[in-house]
Each structure stands twice: as C-alpha cells, then as structure tokens.
Amino acid sequence: MDAAALDRAVAADLAAGRRPCAVVATSGTTATTAFDPLEAIAAVTDGHGLWLHVDAAMAGSAMILPECRHLWAGIERADSLVFNPHKWLGAAFDCSLYYLRDPEHLVRVMSTNPSYLQSSVDDRVRNLRDWGIPLGRRFRALKLWCLIREQGVEGLQRRLRRDLDNARWLEEQVRREPGWSLLAPVALQTLCLRHEPPGLAGEALDRHTLDWAGRVNASGAAYVTPAVLDGRWMVRVSIGALLTEREHVAALWETLRREAASQA
C-alpha cells in the first residue's frame, strides 16, 4: 500500500461526502509476503481518525523472532491485529489470534445480555461473546497453549529460523541457476519463482509454468502453488511445515529443475 495514495483516496472520499472508517494494512501478503509500511499508513489513519487493522495471517508468527521485528515497525499504532498460529507457528487448525487496542469499541456494538445469558460472575470475567457475532466459540486457545508448553518459545524460534535458513538456501540456488528467476523479495520463507526458457514469453510462458508446476504436484514429491503476479503465472514455494528439513528442500529443488526442464 502506498501511504501517499491512501491519503489522497481518503481526501477524495471526504470531498465527495463519503466518510471512510477503517484501513486494512497487510503484513505478509499471501502471494508474495509483501509488507505494507505501517508507520506511514498509521500517520494517515491517525490524521483522519480512522481505524487501522493489520492482517498478519502467516507472517505474524515470525514476530516471535527479534530479528524480524523490523518488518513490523509501527504495529504499536494499529487498533487491531490478526494472525494465524495454525499457519507457520504450527498450531492445529484452526487457531487465530485477535488483538485489540481498545475492546470497548467492539463491546459497545456487539454486547448482548438477555436474562437467559446472565450469570453471577458477569462482573468478574471477560465474556468473549461481547467481542463478536458468535455467542459460542471452540476452545482454540488450548491448542496454542499446548504448543507453547510442548516446544517453548525457544523451540518455536529454532524451527522458524530453520525455515528461514532453508528459504535463503533455496533463494541462493535459484539465483545461481540459469533460466530461473525470483520475482519478489524473499522477506521470510516464501519464494516466488519462475523457470524462463530462452524465447518463451507471454501465454506460452504461462502454459509452461502451469505445466511443470502441475507435474510437480502430481508427482506427490512436493506441492507448490501457482499464482498470478503482474499478470503472469509464477510458482510459490512456501517452506514452513513442522518436519521440513534441508534435505527435503534440496529434494524439492531437484524436482523443480527436473520437471521444468522436461518440456523446456
């Protein structure tokens, strides 16, 4: 997100009689793991009195690593934040964390207290039914508690650092291999890559990309996710499974090269 463009869009809305209420920034987009500039965006939302929500679905897990916190500069200015420990941190699906600067904004709108829901401890407990639409929820927090108790913060950090190291290793292999390109910065553990044989472009290159990615997935050796970036197909490699080690990433790289070369 371009903060200057955001500011202009908000000003245009106000001039047209529309009243924006919230901005959703992203920390780690799905396709490329891109990070929005939170400090600059917060300056705009603060200036216009807008709610700033940050979606950190997968990448939020990386913020247990001190060396990754620079990617979150400005997060303390957000009004709300969500990330999903069931993605990279390793909690069993589904488990999302939802942080609010001031939950009273939700409670004021969502709270309900009919006679049949009242209890003798209402004034002593935090009732999450007042934080959203559902009256009842599964005990998802137990999954995260068990994960932290089993692995500890240092154990979780070691696993994420292993994944980051493996992503950097694969990044180096792709950069050194003729005919292969990285299409986005490798911010964390997701690589966006493409095999580009000489003379192949446009729709023909798209067909080639989808063909070899399909063969990789059909082989059962690995699973990659094709996605569109700047109007052309590319392939995402996301390294983050609990049991993935360097040997598996190396085997994946050999599989990618073999399948891409088979029809080049």
CSV table of C-alpha atoms in Angstrom, one decimal:
chain,number,residue,atom,x,y,z
A,1,MET,CA,0.0,0.0,0.0
A,2,ASP,CA,1.2,3.5,-0.9
A,3,ALA,CA,0.6,5.7,2.1
A,4,ALA,CA,0.5,8.9,-0.1
A,5,ALA,CA,-2.0,7.3,-2.4
A,6,LEU,CA,-4.1,6.3,0.6
A,7,ASP,CA,-4.1,9.8,1.9
A,8,ARG,CA,-5.3,11.1,-1.4
A,9,ALA,CA,-8.0,8.5,-1.6
A,10,VAL,CA,-9.3,9.4,1.9
A,11,ALA,CA,-9.2,13.1,1.0
A,12,ALA,CA,-11.2,12.4,-2.2
A,13,ASP,CA,-13.8,10.4,-0.3
A,14,LEU,CA,-14.2,13.2,2.2
A,15,ALA,CA,-14.6,15.7,-0.5
A,16,ALA,CA,-17.3,13.6,-2.2
A,17,GLY,CA,-19.2,13.4,1.0
A,18,ARG,CA,-18.2,9.9,1.9
A,19,ARG,CA,-16.8,9.0,5.3
A,20,PRO,CA,-14.1,6.3,5.4
A,21,CYS,CA,-14.0,4.4,8.7
A,22,ALA,CA,-11.1,1.9,8.5
A,23,VAL,CA,-8.0,0.9,6.7
A,24,VAL,CA,-6.7,-2.7,6.4
A,25,ALA,CA,-2.9,-3.0,6.1
A,26,THR,CA,-1.1,-6.3,5.4
A,27,SER,CA,2.0,-7.7,7.0
A,28,GLY,CA,2.9,-10.5,4.7
A,29,THR,CA,0.6,-10.8,1.7
A,30,THR,CA,-0.4,-14.3,0.6
A,31,ALA,CA,1.1,-14.3,-2.8
A,32,THR,CA,4.5,-12.6,-2.2
A,33,THR,CA,4.8,-12.0,1.6
A,34,ALA,CA,4.9,-8.2,0.9
A,35,PHE,CA,4.8,-5.9,3.9
A,36,ASP,CA,2.9,-2.6,4.0
A,37,PRO,CA,4.6,0.4,5.5
A,38,LEU,CA,2.7,0.5,8.8
A,39,GLU,CA,4.4,3.7,10.2
A,40,ALA,CA,3.4,5.7,7.1
A,41,ILE,CA,-0.1,4.2,6.9
A,42,ALA,CA,-0.6,4.9,10.7
A,43,ALA,CA,0.2,8.5,10.1
A,44,VAL,CA,-2.6,8.7,7.6
A,45,THR,CA,-5.1,6.8,9.7
A,46,ASP,CA,-4.2,8.9,12.8
A,47,GLY,CA,-4.6,12.1,10.9
A,48,HIS,CA,-8.1,11.2,9.7
A,49,GLY,CA,-9.3,9.4,12.8
A,50,LEU,CA,-9.6,6.0,11.0
A,51,TRP,CA,-9.4,2.5,12.5
A,52,LEU,CA,-6.2,0.7,11.4
A,53,HIS,CA,-6.4,-3.1,11.2
A,54,VAL,CA,-3.4,-5.2,10.4
A,55,ASP,CA,-3.7,-8.6,8.7
A,56,ALA,CA,-0.6,-10.6,9.5
A,57,ALA,CA,-2.1,-14.0,8.8
A,58,MET,CA,1.0,-16.1,8.2
A,59,ALA,CA,3.9,-13.7,8.7
A,60,GLY,CA,2.7,-12.7,12.2
A,61,SER,CA,4.3,-15.9,13.5
A,62,ALA,CA,7.7,-14.5,12.5
A,63,MET,CA,7.4,-11.7,15.0
A,64,ILE,CA,8.5,-14.1,17.8
A,65,LEU,CA,11.9,-13.6,16.3
A,66,PRO,CA,13.6,-10.4,17.4
A,67,GLU,CA,15.5,-10.2,14.1
A,68,CYS,CA,12.2,-10.0,12.2
A,69,ARG,CA,10.5,-7.3,14.3
A,70,HIS,CA,11.8,-4.5,12.0
A,71,LEU,CA,9.2,-5.8,9.5
A,72,TRP,CA,6.5,-4.7,11.9
A,73,ALA,CA,7.7,-1.2,12.6
A,74,GLY,CA,4.6,0.8,13.5
A,75,ILE,CA,2.5,-2.1,14.7
A,76,GLU,CA,2.0,-0.5,18.1
A,77,ARG,CA,-0.1,2.2,16.3
A,78,ALA,CA,-2.6,-0.3,15.0
A,79,ASP,CA,-6.1,-0.6,16.5
A,80,SER,CA,-6.4,-4.3,15.8
A,81,LEU,CA,-4.3,-7.2,14.6
A,82,VAL,CA,-4.9,-10.7,13.5
A,83,PHE,CA,-2.5,-13.6,12.8
A,84,ASN,CA,-2.9,-17.3,12.5
A,85,PRO,CA,-0.7,-19.6,14.5
A,86,HIS,CA,-2.2,-22.6,12.6
A,87,LYS,CA,-0.2,-21.4,9.5
A,88,TRP,CA,3.5,-21.2,10.3
A,89,LEU,CA,3.7,-21.5,14.0
A,90,GLY,CA,2.4,-25.0,13.9
A,91,ALA,CA,-0.8,-24.9,16.0
A,92,ALA,CA,-3.5,-27.3,14.9
A,93,PHE,CA,-6.1,-25.8,12.5
A,94,ASP,CA,-7.9,-23.5,13.2
A,95,CYS,CA,-6.4,-21.0,15.6
A,96,SER,CA,-6.3,-17.3,15.0
A,97,LEU,CA,-5.1,-14.6,17.4
A,98,TYR,CA,-7.0,-11.3,17.6
A,99,TYR,CA,-5.5,-8.3,19.4
A,100,LEU,CA,-7.4,-5.1,20.1
A,101,ARG,CA,-6.1,-1.8,21.4
A,102,ASP,CA,-9.4,-1.0,23.0
A,103,PRO,CA,-12.0,-3.8,23.0
A,104,GLU,CA,-14.7,-1.4,24.3
A,105,HIS,CA,-15.3,-0.4,20.7
A,106,LEU,CA,-16.4,-4.0,20.0
A,107,VAL,CA,-18.2,-4.5,23.3
A,108,ARG,CA,-20.3,-1.3,22.8
A,109,VAL,CA,-21.6,-2.7,19.4
A,110,MET,CA,-21.6,-6.5,20.0
A,111,SER,CA,-22.6,-7.0,23.6
A,112,THR,CA,-25.8,-8.7,24.4
A,113,ASN,CA,-27.1,-9.6,27.9
A,114,PRO,CA,-30.6,-11.2,27.8
A,115,SER,CA,-31.8,-12.7,31.1
A,116,TYR,CA,-31.0,-16.3,30.0
A,117,LEU,CA,-27.3,-15.4,29.4
A,118,GLN,CA,-26.7,-13.6,32.7
A,119,SER,CA,-24.6,-15.2,35.4
A,120,SER,CA,-23.3,-14.4,38.9
A,121,VAL,CA,-19.8,-13.8,37.6
A,122,ASP,CA,-20.6,-11.4,34.7
A,123,ASP,CA,-18.8,-8.5,36.5
A,124,ARG,CA,-15.7,-10.6,37.1
A,125,VAL,CA,-14.9,-12.3,33.8
A,126,ARG,CA,-14.2,-11.3,30.2
A,127,ASN,CA,-17.0,-12.7,28.1
A,128,LEU,CA,-15.8,-13.0,24.5
A,129,ARG,CA,-19.4,-13.3,23.2
A,130,ASP,CA,-19.4,-9.5,23.5
A,131,TRP,CA,-16.4,-9.2,21.2
A,132,GLY,CA,-18.0,-10.5,18.0
A,133,ILE,CA,-21.1,-12.1,16.4
A,134,PRO,CA,-20.9,-15.7,17.7
A,135,LEU,CA,-22.2,-16.3,21.2
A,136,GLY,CA,-20.2,-19.5,21.5
A,137,ARG,CA,-16.7,-20.5,20.4
A,138,ARG,CA,-14.5,-23.5,20.4
A,139,PHE,CA,-11.6,-23.6,22.9
A,140,ARG,CA,-9.0,-22.7,20.3
A,141,ALA,CA,-6.6,-21.1,22.8
A,142,LEU,CA,-5.9,-24.6,24.3
A,143,LYS,CA,-4.2,-25.7,21.1
A,144,LEU,CA,-1.8,-22.7,21.3
A,145,TRP,CA,-1.2,-23.2,25.0
A,146,CYS,CA,-0.3,-26.9,24.4
A,147,LEU,CA,2.0,-26.0,21.5
A,148,ILE,CA,3.9,-23.4,23.6
A,149,ARG,CA,4.1,-25.8,26.6
A,150,GLU,CA,5.4,-28.6,24.4
A,151,GLN,CA,8.0,-26.6,22.3
A,152,GLY,CA,8.6,-23.5,24.4
A,153,VAL,CA,9.4,-20.1,22.9
A,154,GLU,CA,13.0,-21.0,22.1
A,155,GLY,CA,11.9,-24.2,20.4
A,156,LEU,CA,9.4,-22.4,18.2
A,157,GLN,CA,12.1,-19.8,17.4
A,158,ARG,CA,14.5,-22.5,16.4
A,159,ARG,CA,12.0,-24.1,14.0
A,160,LEU,CA,11.2,-20.7,12.3
A,161,ARG,CA,14.9,-19.9,12.0
A,162,ARG,CA,15.4,-23.3,10.4
A,163,ASP,CA,12.7,-22.4,7.8
A,164,LEU,CA,14.2,-19.0,7.1
A,165,ASP,CA,17.6,-20.6,6.6
A,166,ASN,CA,16.2,-23.1,4.2
A,167,ALA,CA,14.4,-20.4,2.3
A,168,ARG,CA,17.6,-18.4,2.0
A,169,TRP,CA,19.4,-21.5,0.8
A,170,LEU,CA,16.8,-22.1,-1.9
A,171,GLU,CA,16.9,-18.5,-2.8
A,172,GLU,CA,20.7,-18.8,-3.5
A,173,GLN,CA,20.2,-21.9,-5.6
A,174,VAL,CA,17.6,-20.2,-7.8
A,175,ARG,CA,19.7,-17.0,-8.2
A,176,ARG,CA,22.6,-19.1,-9.4
A,177,GLU,CA,20.7,-21.3,-11.8
A,178,PRO,CA,20.4,-20.1,-15.4
A,179,GLY,CA,16.9,-19.8,-16.7
A,180,TRP,CA,15.3,-19.3,-13.3
A,181,SER,CA,14.1,-16.1,-11.8
A,182,LEU,CA,12.9,-14.8,-8.4
A,183,LEU,CA,10.0,-12.4,-8.9
A,184,ALA,CA,9.7,-10.9,-5.5
A,185,PRO,CA,12.0,-10.2,-2.5
A,186,VAL,CA,12.3,-13.2,-0.1
A,187,ALA,CA,11.1,-11.4,3.1
A,188,LEU,CA,10.6,-14.6,5.1
A,189,GLN,CA,10.1,-18.2,4.0
A,190,THR,CA,8.1,-17.8,0.8
A,191,LEU,CA,9.8,-17.7,-2.7
A,192,CYS,CA,8.1,-16.6,-5.9
A,193,LEU,CA,9.9,-18.1,-8.8
A,194,ARG,CA,9.6,-19.0,-12.5
A,195,HIS,CA,11.5,-21.0,-15.0
A,196,GLU,CA,12.0,-18.9,-18.1
A,197,PRO,CA,13.5,-20.8,-21.1
A,198,PRO,CA,15.0,-18.6,-23.8
A,199,GLY,CA,12.4,-17.3,-26.3
A,200,LEU,CA,9.4,-18.2,-24.2
A,201,ALA,CA,7.2,-15.4,-23.1
A,202,GLY,CA,3.6,-14.3,-22.6
A,203,GLU,CA,0.9,-17.0,-22.7
A,204,ALA,CA,3.4,-19.6,-23.8
A,205,LEU,CA,5.4,-19.0,-20.7
A,206,ASP,CA,2.3,-19.2,-18.6
A,207,ARG,CA,1.4,-22.6,-20.1
A,208,HIS,CA,5.0,-23.8,-19.4
A,209,THR,CA,4.8,-22.6,-15.8
A,210,LEU,CA,1.4,-24.3,-15.1
A,211,ASP,CA,2.5,-27.5,-16.8
A,212,TRP,CA,5.7,-28.0,-14.8
A,213,ALA,CA,4.0,-26.9,-11.6
A,214,GLY,CA,1.2,-29.4,-12.3
A,215,ARG,CA,3.7,-32.2,-12.8
A,216,VAL,CA,5.5,-31.4,-9.5
A,217,ASN,CA,2.2,-31.6,-7.7
A,218,ALA,CA,1.0,-34.7,-9.5
A,219,SER,CA,4.3,-36.5,-8.6
A,220,GLY,CA,3.5,-36.5,-4.9
A,221,ALA,CA,7.0,-35.4,-4.1
A,222,ALA,CA,6.0,-31.9,-3.2
A,223,TYR,CA,3.2,-29.4,-3.5
A,224,VAL,CA,3.7,-25.9,-4.9
A,225,THR,CA,1.1,-23.2,-5.5
A,226,PRO,CA,0.9,-21.3,-8.8
A,227,ALA,CA,-0.3,-17.7,-8.6
A,228,VAL,CA,-0.5,-14.7,-10.8
A,229,LEU,CA,1.9,-11.8,-10.2
A,230,ASP,CA,1.9,-8.7,-12.5
A,231,GLY,CA,-0.4,-10.5,-14.9
A,232,ARG,CA,1.7,-13.6,-15.4
A,233,TRP,CA,1.8,-17.0,-13.7
A,234,MET,CA,4.6,-17.9,-11.3
A,235,VAL,CA,5.1,-20.5,-8.6
A,236,ARG,CA,5.1,-20.0,-4.8
A,237,VAL,CA,7.3,-22.2,-2.7
A,238,SER,CA,6.4,-21.9,1.0
A,239,ILE,CA,8.7,-23.5,3.5
A,240,GLY,CA,7.1,-24.0,6.9
A,241,ALA,CA,5.9,-27.5,7.6
A,242,LEU,CA,6.9,-28.9,11.0
A,243,LEU,CA,9.0,-31.7,9.6
A,244,THR,CA,10.6,-29.9,6.6
A,245,GLU,CA,14.5,-30.1,6.8
A,246,ARG,CA,17.2,-29.0,4.4
A,247,GLU,CA,17.3,-32.4,2.7
A,248,HIS,CA,13.6,-32.0,1.8
A,249,VAL,CA,14.2,-28.5,0.3
A,250,ALA,CA,17.1,-29.8,-1.6
A,251,ALA,CA,15.0,-32.7,-3.0
A,252,LEU,CA,12.3,-30.1,-3.9
A,253,TRP,CA,14.8,-28.1,-5.8
A,254,GLU,CA,15.9,-31.1,-7.8
A,255,THR,CA,12.3,-31.9,-8.6
A,256,LEU,CA,11.6,-28.4,-9.7
A,257,ARG,CA,14.5,-28.4,-12.1
A,258,ARG,CA,13.7,-31.8,-13.5
A,259,GLU,CA,10.1,-31.1,-14.2
A,260,ALA,CA,10.7,-27.6,-15.6
A,261,ALA,CA,13.4,-28.9,-17.9
A,262,SER,CA,11.4,-31.9,-19.2
A,263,GLN,CA,9.4,-29.7,-21.6
A,264,ALA,CA,11.7,-26.6,-21.9
